[in-house]
Amino acid sequence: MKTKIWDVRNYVEDLSTYPQIEEIKTIFEADGLIAIPTETVYGLAANALSETAVSKVYQAKGRPSDNPLIVHIYERQQMTFVSSIHPAASQLMDAFWPGPISFILPLKENVLAPSVTAGHASVAVRMPVDKTARQLLRKVQLPLAAPSANLSGRPSPTQFSHVYEDLNGRIDGIVQGPDSEVGLESTVLDCTSYPFKIARPGAVTETMLENIVPGCITESDYDLKDAPIAPGMKYRHYAPNSPMTLIDGGINSPLTIEDHVAVIAPTSMKHLVTGKHFYDLCSSVEDYKTAANRLYDILREMDHLPEIKKIYISGFPRNENTRALMNRIEKACSGK
Ligand code: TXA
Ligand code: MG
């Protein structure tokens, strides 16, 4: 399949002036698969009302068919596929939508294509804030099911080139926008019982949620290895080809590395490392936002360097703000 590329970078302020905007809409209506930028990571989008379209998403990604997708919307009135919304969830939507948080809500049956939710009685919904994503959703006027636009088992794509690398030839098109601003996948909040549970940490933190509705979050079991409440938790997460080990607490004494070893750390630790392969993740441990933004790109780069046989990655102080980042780093280290 020939994958079309729509470079909209010069049209982000007003996508309606982009010459091929109608073509994009038409392909969505015809059950096509199109990767689109969002503020978290690029998504592989398809009409969430069409079983033909949604089944192709699983095929193109090589995604296990029992791992449900997030439905992306432009406005709340589109949530005709949700049976009820807890008042606290509604308050949180007012506060954080559009933005990098997905809400798992009770599903109203027979509206969405069945494979969107993979047999679950709930559905994850997100209203992205990224300008391109928002304008596309408004234009297309369909709820779009979209997992991250990577091949299953690879890191989520935060740049056009990542999507191209994984999915060129497998999907109808890619909307080339700016790089993703956040760089980590959305916070997933399970709102099917109260208090709510954070199923996946992201840019919207527990404190931010609690500040809107005090008491709305219960300590999550999701991070416990033996209690995979979120279906996604049981699937293999991305880890680089070469084993990666976490240096918990960061690098705080001199370290000499051999030529086949790479170290990924803040620039502030560079003076402690002697060796060939030092990769800057951000300026210092305070700069966790840049680290989140760059992590997946650097991990992809590792897989392009055959001479690297072993990777060390510096950890960040564990707090609310670094929770999503450390969660992804730990998964990529597979517990090492
Ligand atoms: O930032 C994001 O969320 C990106 C962009 C494209 O929006 N999307 C994304 O999708 O990360 P994906 O498929 O890679 O991750 C969705 C996660 C999976 O872990 C999935 O298991 C979980 O959300 N999920 C989806 N529907 C669910 C449901 N009904 N119940 C529990 N977990 C659900
Ligand atoms: Mg994913």
Short mmCIF file of C-alpha atoms and ligand atoms in Angstrom, two decimals:
data_model
loop_
_atom_site.label_atom_id
_atom_site.label_comp_id
_atom_site.label_asym_id
_atom_site.label_seq_id
_atom_site.Cartn_x
_atom_site.Cartn_y
_atom_site.Cartn_z
CA MET A 1 0.00 0.00 0.00
CA LYS A 2 1.23 3.48 -0.87
CA THR A 3 1.16 5.70 2.20
CA LYS A 4 0.33 9.35 1.49
CA ILE A 5 2.15 12.07 3.40
CA TRP A 6 0.33 15.29 4.18
CA ASP A 7 2.77 17.86 5.50
CA VAL A 8 0.54 20.34 7.33
CA ARG A 9 3.27 22.08 9.31
CA ASN A 10 2.65 25.40 7.57
CA TYR A 11 -1.12 25.15 8.07
CA VAL A 12 -1.34 24.34 11.76
CA GLU A 13 -2.95 27.67 12.65
CA ASP A 14 -5.78 27.15 10.15
CA LEU A 15 -6.01 23.68 8.70
CA SER A 16 -9.05 24.62 6.60
CA THR A 17 -6.64 26.33 4.19
CA TYR A 18 -4.68 23.10 3.64
CA PRO A 19 -5.37 22.01 0.03
CA GLN A 20 -5.75 18.29 0.81
CA ILE A 21 -7.96 18.60 3.88
CA GLU A 22 -10.99 17.18 2.04
CA GLU A 23 -8.97 14.20 0.89
CA ILE A 24 -8.10 13.37 4.50
CA LYS A 25 -11.75 13.57 5.54
CA THR A 26 -12.81 11.39 2.60
CA ILE A 27 -10.28 8.69 3.49
CA PHE A 28 -11.54 8.58 7.09
CA GLU A 29 -15.10 8.25 5.78
CA ALA A 30 -13.98 5.42 3.52
CA ASP A 31 -12.61 3.41 6.49
CA GLY A 32 -8.99 4.42 5.89
CA LEU A 33 -6.16 4.51 8.42
CA ILE A 34 -4.38 7.81 8.99
CA ALA A 35 -1.71 8.62 11.55
CA ILE A 36 -2.21 12.03 13.14
CA PRO A 37 -0.15 14.14 15.51
CA THR A 38 -1.40 14.76 19.05
CA GLU A 39 0.25 16.52 21.99
CA THR A 40 1.11 13.21 23.68
CA VAL A 41 2.23 10.91 20.85
CA TYR A 42 1.11 10.35 17.25
CA GLY A 43 -2.06 8.25 16.99
CA LEU A 44 -3.14 5.78 14.30
CA ALA A 45 -6.69 6.95 13.69
CA ALA A 46 -9.73 5.31 12.13
CA ASN A 47 -13.50 5.85 12.19
CA ALA A 48 -14.54 4.42 15.57
CA LEU A 49 -18.04 3.68 14.25
CA SER A 50 -16.79 1.34 11.51
CA GLU A 51 -15.75 -2.22 12.31
CA THR A 52 -13.93 -2.45 8.96
CA ALA A 53 -11.86 0.61 9.80
CA VAL A 54 -11.08 -0.37 13.38
CA SER A 55 -10.11 -3.93 12.56
CA LYS A 56 -7.49 -2.54 10.17
CA VAL A 57 -5.90 -0.61 13.04
CA TYR A 58 -5.14 -3.84 14.88
CA GLN A 59 -3.78 -5.41 11.70
CA ALA A 60 -1.52 -2.50 10.75
CA LYS A 61 0.00 -2.30 14.23
CA GLY A 62 0.14 -6.03 14.89
CA ARG A 63 -1.78 -5.28 18.07
CA PRO A 64 -3.36 -8.07 20.15
CA SER A 65 -7.10 -7.96 19.42
CA ASP A 66 -8.06 -7.90 23.11
CA ASN A 67 -6.23 -4.62 23.89
CA PRO A 68 -8.83 -1.83 23.54
CA LEU A 69 -8.32 1.52 21.80
CA ILE A 70 -8.85 5.12 22.94
CA VAL A 71 -11.64 7.04 21.18
CA HIS A 72 -10.75 10.64 20.31
CA ILE A 73 -13.39 13.33 20.10
CA TYR A 74 -13.65 17.03 19.28
CA GLU A 75 -16.49 17.87 21.67
CA ARG A 76 -18.33 16.20 24.52
CA GLN A 77 -21.62 15.93 22.59
CA GLN A 78 -19.95 13.19 20.53
CA MET A 79 -19.92 10.84 23.53
CA THR A 80 -23.13 9.11 22.49
CA PHE A 81 -21.32 5.80 23.08
CA VAL A 82 -21.02 6.36 26.84
CA SER A 83 -23.85 5.24 29.12
CA SER A 84 -23.17 7.55 32.07
CA ILE A 85 -20.59 10.02 33.37
CA HIS A 86 -19.91 10.33 37.09
CA PRO A 87 -20.28 14.01 38.16
CA ALA A 88 -16.67 14.04 39.38
CA ALA A 89 -15.49 12.77 35.98
CA SER A 90 -17.46 15.54 34.36
CA GLN A 91 -15.73 18.12 36.57
CA LEU A 92 -12.34 16.67 35.65
CA MET A 93 -13.22 16.83 31.95
CA ASP A 94 -14.13 20.50 32.38
CA ALA A 95 -10.74 21.09 33.97
CA PHE A 96 -8.43 19.03 31.75
CA TRP A 97 -10.11 18.67 28.35
CA PRO A 98 -8.95 19.24 25.76
CA GLY A 99 -5.68 17.77 27.03
CA PRO A 100 -3.48 14.74 27.72
CA ILE A 101 -5.93 12.64 29.76
CA SER A 102 -8.21 9.75 28.78
CA PHE A 103 -11.25 8.76 30.82
CA ILE A 104 -12.45 5.16 31.01
CA LEU A 105 -16.24 5.36 31.12
CA PRO A 106 -19.13 2.87 31.05
CA LEU A 107 -19.90 1.89 27.44
CA LYS A 108 -23.30 2.24 25.81
CA GLU A 109 -23.57 -0.74 23.52
CA ASN A 110 -24.15 -0.83 19.77
CA VAL A 111 -22.78 2.60 18.93
CA LEU A 112 -19.05 2.03 18.45
CA ALA A 113 -17.47 -0.66 16.32
CA PRO A 114 -17.23 -3.65 18.72
CA SER A 115 -13.46 -4.10 18.38
CA VAL A 116 -12.76 -0.56 19.68
CA THR A 117 -13.41 -1.78 23.21
CA ALA A 118 -12.32 -5.38 22.59
CA GLY A 119 -15.29 -6.78 24.48
CA HIS A 120 -14.96 -4.53 27.52
CA ALA A 121 -17.99 -2.88 29.10
CA SER A 122 -16.10 0.41 29.22
CA VAL A 123 -14.48 2.76 26.74
CA ALA A 124 -11.49 5.10 27.00
CA VAL A 125 -12.17 8.61 25.63
CA ARG A 126 -9.83 11.52 24.99
CA MET A 127 -10.18 15.05 23.65
CA PRO A 128 -6.68 16.07 22.49
CA VAL A 129 -5.57 19.70 22.66
CA ASP A 130 -2.98 19.60 19.87
CA LYS A 131 -4.07 22.12 17.22
CA THR A 132 -3.76 19.75 14.28
CA ALA A 133 -5.57 16.92 16.05
CA ARG A 134 -8.39 19.22 17.15
CA GLN A 135 -8.93 20.71 13.73
CA LEU A 136 -8.90 17.28 12.10
CA LEU A 137 -11.45 15.95 14.60
CA ARG A 138 -13.66 18.98 14.01
CA LYS A 139 -13.39 18.59 10.25
CA VAL A 140 -13.97 14.84 10.12
CA GLN A 141 -16.92 14.93 12.54
CA LEU A 142 -16.39 11.31 13.53
CA PRO A 143 -15.10 9.81 16.77
CA LEU A 144 -11.66 8.44 15.88
CA ALA A 145 -10.28 5.30 17.52
CA ALA A 146 -6.53 5.79 17.83
CA PRO A 147 -3.84 3.84 19.61
CA SER A 148 -0.28 5.13 19.44
CA ALA A 149 0.95 5.01 15.81
CA ASN A 150 3.81 2.56 16.35
CA LEU A 151 4.17 -1.10 15.49
CA SER A 152 3.20 -3.15 18.52
CA GLY A 153 6.30 -3.59 20.71
CA ARG A 154 8.05 -0.41 19.52
CA PRO A 155 8.15 2.91 21.41
CA SER A 156 5.26 5.31 20.87
CA PRO A 157 6.03 7.80 18.06
CA THR A 158 6.64 11.39 19.08
CA GLN A 159 7.78 12.57 15.62
CA PHE A 160 6.64 12.08 12.05
CA SER A 161 9.82 10.11 11.23
CA HIS A 162 8.98 7.54 13.94
CA VAL A 163 5.56 6.89 12.40
CA TYR A 164 7.08 6.68 8.94
CA GLU A 165 9.69 4.18 10.15
CA ASP A 166 7.06 1.85 11.63
CA LEU A 167 4.01 2.23 9.40
CA ASN A 168 5.02 3.45 5.93
CA GLY A 169 3.42 1.07 3.44
CA ARG A 170 0.96 -0.29 6.03
CA ILE A 171 -1.52 2.60 6.31
CA ASP A 172 -3.29 5.07 4.00
CA GLY A 173 -1.55 8.19 5.16
CA ILE A 174 0.36 10.19 7.72
CA VAL A 175 -0.41 13.76 8.69
CA GLN A 176 2.99 15.31 9.28
CA GLY A 177 2.74 17.91 12.01
CA PRO A 178 5.14 19.27 14.59
CA ASP A 179 6.74 16.88 17.09
CA SER A 180 4.55 15.88 20.06
CA GLU A 181 4.84 18.38 22.87
CA VAL A 182 4.43 16.04 25.84
CA GLY A 183 6.11 12.96 24.38
CA LEU A 184 4.52 10.39 26.73
CA GLU A 185 1.07 8.82 26.35
CA SER A 186 -1.94 10.34 28.10
CA THR A 187 -2.91 9.78 31.70
CA VAL A 188 -5.59 7.06 31.71
CA LEU A 189 -8.15 7.48 34.47
CA ASP A 190 -10.51 4.62 35.23
CA CYS A 191 -13.82 6.27 36.08
CA THR A 192 -15.93 3.11 36.17
CA SER A 193 -15.97 3.13 39.99
CA TYR A 194 -15.47 5.86 42.57
CA PRO A 195 -12.91 6.92 43.78
CA PHE A 196 -11.23 6.78 40.38
CA LYS A 197 -7.98 4.95 39.63
CA ILE A 198 -5.02 6.09 37.58
CA ALA A 199 -4.54 3.23 35.11
CA ARG A 200 -1.57 4.87 33.42
CA PRO A 201 0.32 7.90 34.75
CA GLY A 202 0.76 10.83 32.37
CA ALA A 203 1.12 14.59 32.20
CA VAL A 204 -2.05 15.12 34.24
CA THR A 205 -0.98 14.04 37.73
CA GLU A 206 -2.86 12.75 40.76
CA THR A 207 -2.34 16.09 42.55
CA MET A 208 -3.76 18.01 39.61
CA LEU A 209 -6.85 15.77 39.68
CA GLU A 210 -7.20 15.96 43.47
CA ASN A 211 -6.96 19.75 43.30
CA ILE A 212 -10.14 19.79 41.22
CA VAL A 213 -12.08 17.10 43.13
CA PRO A 214 -10.52 16.31 46.52
CA GLY A 215 -10.68 12.58 47.30
CA CYS A 216 -11.40 11.56 43.69
CA ILE A 217 -8.35 9.29 43.34
CA THR A 218 -7.78 6.05 45.19
CA GLU A 219 -4.33 4.51 45.48
CA SER A 220 -3.95 2.57 42.29
CA ASP A 221 -3.29 -1.15 42.01
CA TYR A 222 -2.41 -0.71 38.37
CA ASP A 223 1.30 -0.49 38.93
CA LEU A 224 1.37 -3.79 40.81
CA LYS A 225 2.78 -6.40 38.50
CA ASP A 226 0.34 -9.11 39.56
CA ALA A 227 -2.80 -7.02 39.36
CA PRO A 228 -3.25 -5.96 35.74
CA ILE A 229 -6.50 -4.01 36.00
CA ALA A 230 -5.92 -2.09 32.79
CA PRO A 231 -5.99 -4.51 29.90
CA GLY A 232 -2.95 -2.76 28.45
CA MET A 233 -0.90 -3.65 31.50
CA LYS A 234 -0.57 -7.28 30.59
CA TYR A 235 1.03 -6.66 27.22
CA ARG A 236 4.72 -6.61 26.62
CA HIS A 237 6.03 -3.08 26.80
CA TYR A 238 8.72 -1.65 24.61
CA ALA A 239 12.29 -2.30 25.66
CA PRO A 240 15.32 -1.48 23.51
CA ASN A 241 16.99 -4.35 21.61
CA SER A 242 19.98 -4.15 23.93
CA PRO A 243 19.29 -4.62 27.64
CA MET A 244 18.82 -1.35 29.50
CA THR A 245 19.49 -0.91 33.20
CA LEU A 246 18.17 1.83 35.45
CA ILE A 247 20.65 3.73 37.59
CA ASP A 248 18.22 4.55 40.36
CA GLY A 249 18.96 7.88 42.01
CA GLY A 250 21.05 9.05 39.05
CA ILE A 251 24.78 9.04 38.41
CA ASN A 252 26.57 10.50 41.42
CA SER A 253 30.06 9.06 41.19
CA PRO A 254 32.50 8.74 38.28
CA LEU A 255 31.64 6.09 35.71
CA THR A 256 33.85 4.76 32.93
CA ILE A 257 32.05 2.96 30.13
CA GLU A 258 33.30 0.72 27.36
CA ASP A 259 32.65 1.49 23.69
CA HIS A 260 29.72 -0.91 23.41
CA VAL A 261 27.92 0.75 26.32
CA ALA A 262 25.63 3.81 26.12
CA VAL A 263 24.62 6.07 28.98
CA ILE A 264 21.43 8.14 28.79
CA ALA A 265 21.35 10.89 31.40
CA PRO A 266 20.89 14.62 32.03
CA THR A 267 23.72 16.83 30.72
CA SER A 268 24.44 17.81 34.34
CA MET A 269 25.87 14.29 34.89
CA LYS A 270 28.03 14.22 31.78
CA HIS A 271 31.19 15.28 33.64
CA LEU A 272 31.02 12.06 35.66
CA VAL A 273 30.96 9.78 32.63
CA THR A 274 34.08 8.80 30.69
CA GLY A 275 33.38 6.98 27.44
CA LYS A 276 32.21 7.24 23.87
CA HIS A 277 28.42 7.03 24.04
CA PHE A 278 26.79 9.62 26.27
CA TYR A 279 23.25 10.68 25.29
CA ASP A 280 21.71 13.84 26.75
CA LEU A 281 18.15 13.30 27.87
CA CYS A 282 17.66 16.83 29.25
CA SER A 283 19.68 19.50 31.05
CA SER A 284 19.22 18.38 34.67
CA VAL A 285 16.87 16.21 36.77
CA GLU A 286 14.62 19.26 37.23
CA ASP A 287 14.07 19.24 33.49
CA TYR A 288 11.81 16.17 33.55
CA LYS A 289 9.54 17.65 30.86
CA THR A 290 12.32 17.68 28.28
CA ALA A 291 13.26 14.16 29.36
CA ALA A 292 9.67 13.01 28.75
CA ASN A 293 9.68 14.75 25.41
CA ARG A 294 12.95 13.11 24.26
CA LEU A 295 12.82 9.65 25.84
CA TYR A 296 11.19 7.68 23.02
CA ASP A 297 13.29 9.34 20.34
CA ILE A 298 16.50 8.41 22.15
CA LEU A 299 15.30 4.85 22.71
CA ARG A 300 14.57 4.51 19.00
CA GLU A 301 18.05 5.85 18.28
CA MET A 302 19.54 3.11 20.49
CA ASP A 303 17.95 0.51 18.24
CA HIS A 304 19.71 2.08 15.25
CA LEU A 305 23.17 1.68 16.76
CA PRO A 306 24.32 -1.92 16.34
CA GLU A 307 27.56 -1.24 18.22
CA ILE A 308 25.61 -0.57 21.44
CA LYS A 309 25.18 -3.80 23.39
CA LYS A 310 24.24 -2.41 26.76
CA ILE A 311 22.46 0.74 27.96
CA TYR A 312 22.38 2.53 31.29
CA ILE A 313 19.72 5.15 31.93
CA SER A 314 19.84 7.58 34.79
CA GLY A 315 16.76 7.67 37.02
CA PHE A 316 14.98 10.77 38.27
CA PRO A 317 13.98 11.62 41.83
CA ARG A 318 10.63 9.92 42.35
CA ASN A 319 7.80 12.38 42.78
CA GLU A 320 4.44 13.27 41.26
CA ASN A 321 6.00 15.12 38.36
CA THR A 322 8.40 12.35 37.35
CA ARG A 323 5.94 9.49 37.86
CA ALA A 324 4.96 9.06 34.21
CA LEU A 325 8.55 9.40 33.05
CA MET A 326 9.88 6.87 35.59
CA ASN A 327 6.99 4.53 34.78
CA ARG A 328 8.03 4.42 31.09
CA ILE A 329 11.75 4.20 31.92
CA GLU A 330 11.16 1.29 34.28
CA LYS A 331 9.04 -0.53 31.71
CA ALA A 332 11.75 -0.07 29.08
CA CYS A 333 14.27 -1.49 31.58
CA SER A 334 11.98 -4.51 32.16
CA GLY A 335 12.76 -4.36 35.87
CA LYS A 336 16.55 -4.34 35.47
O1 TXA B 1 -1.77 9.65 24.55
C1 TXA B 1 -2.41 8.66 24.22
O2 TXA B 1 -3.23 8.12 24.98
C2 TXA B 1 -2.19 8.12 22.80
C3 TXA B 1 -2.72 9.16 21.81
C4 TXA B 1 -2.69 8.66 20.39
O3 TXA B 1 -4.00 9.56 22.18
N1 TXA B 1 -2.84 6.86 22.64
C5 TXA B 1 -2.39 5.74 23.25
O4 TXA B 1 -3.12 4.60 22.92
O5 TXA B 1 -1.45 5.72 23.99
P1 TXA B 1 -2.63 3.12 23.26
O6 TXA B 1 -3.58 2.21 22.61
O7 TXA B 1 -1.23 2.96 22.91
O8 TXA B 1 -2.89 3.02 24.80
C6 TXA B 1 -4.22 2.94 25.28
C7 TXA B 1 -4.22 2.31 26.63
C8 TXA B 1 -3.92 0.84 26.55
O9 TXA B 1 -3.08 0.48 27.63
C9 TXA B 1 -5.29 0.21 26.71
O10 TXA B 1 -5.22 -1.07 27.26
C10 TXA B 1 -5.98 1.19 27.62
O11 TXA B 1 -5.53 2.45 27.19
N2 TXA B 1 -7.43 1.13 27.47
C11 TXA B 1 -8.16 1.48 26.40
N3 TXA B 1 -9.48 1.23 26.61
C12 TXA B 1 -9.57 0.72 27.84
C13 TXA B 1 -10.65 0.23 28.65
N4 TXA B 1 -11.91 0.23 28.22
N5 TXA B 1 -10.36 -0.23 29.88
C14 TXA B 1 -9.09 -0.23 30.34
N6 TXA B 1 -8.02 0.21 29.63
C15 TXA B 1 -8.27 0.66 28.39
MG MG B 2 0.59 2.26 22.57
#
